[in-house]
C-alpha cells in the first residue's frame, strides 16, 4: 500500500520526463517535451560525417565536400560518394550514411525523369527538392520505418528562378540558402561564411575560393589535400546548364591559391 501511495503522488509527466523511457525507440511517438528522438539521432549521425558546403554566386553554384578516408588500403572509388548528378540541371552533395543517400538520389533521379517524360521540360529545382523531402518526411511518421540518416545540398538552375541552392535534413524540412553547410563542423563553417560571404558580390571564382577556405579550416586532417576534396560547379554555358566536377589537378590549384593568399597575408 505504501508503495502504491508513493507512486500515485508522482505525476505522469514527471515520471515520463525522468528519461526518454522508450520514446526514443519509436519514430511515431512524441516525447512529453514534443520531440521525436529518432529524427534527432539521425541528425546526430550526420554531424559525424565529412563536411559539405554549398555557395551561391552570380555565375553558378559551388558545392564542395571533405572526403573521409577510413583506410589507406581501400581502393579509390571510381565515382564520388559525396557528389551526385541528379539531372542535367541539378546536382547534390550529401553528408551522412552513404547507403541512405544512394536511395534518395535514385528516387530524385526517377522523379526528375518522370517529370521530363510527362511535361517535356526539366523539373523545377524546388519542386524536385520538395518531392524528395515529402518522401523523407514520410519516414518520420509511419511505424516500422526509420528516418534517412543523410542531409543533402541541392545545386541547380531553372528558367523560373535561375541558380538555386537548397538544404534538407532527415525531418523533411528544406530551405533555400545563399551559403550553407552540412556534416561535421557545421557551426564553424557557417561562422566563416557569415563573415566572408558578400551578398551580390560573389562571382564563381570567389565562391570557389570561399568553399576551399571553409573546408581547409574545418577538415579533420591537419591540412586539406586534393584527394580529400570533392568540388563541383553548376553553371550556365551557352544557354545550357553544365555540371562540372573538378579533377584533383584543379582542386590542387585552388588549394595552392589559398596557401599563397595565406602566405601573403602573414607577410
Coordinates of C-alpha atoms in Angstrom, one line a residue, residues 9 11 16 55 58 73 76-77 80 109 112 122 128 132 140 155 165 195-196 210 225 241 265:
X9 CA 1.8 11.1 -5.7
X11 CA 2.6 13.0 -11.7
X16 CA 7.9 10.3 -18.1
X55 CA 27.8 28.6 -52.1
X58 CA 26.0 35.2 -59.6
X73 CA 44.2 0.1 -48.1
X76 CA 40.0 4.7 -54.7
X77 CA 36.4 4.8 -55.7
X80 CA 32.4 10.4 -55.8
X109 CA 16.6 10.9 -60.5
X112 CA 13.2 14.1 -62.5
X122 CA 13.2 19.8 -66.9
X128 CA 12.2 18.3 -57.2
X132 CA 12.2 14.3 -52.2
X140 CA 9.3 10.0 -39.8
X155 CA 22.5 23.0 -56.5
X165 CA 20.8 26.3 -53.5
X195 CA 31.8 36.7 -42.2
X196 CA 33.2 36.2 -45.7
X210 CA 35.5 30.6 -50.1
X225 CA 44.8 17.7 -49.8
X241 CA 23.2 24.0 -67.6
X265 CA 48.6 37.8 -45.6

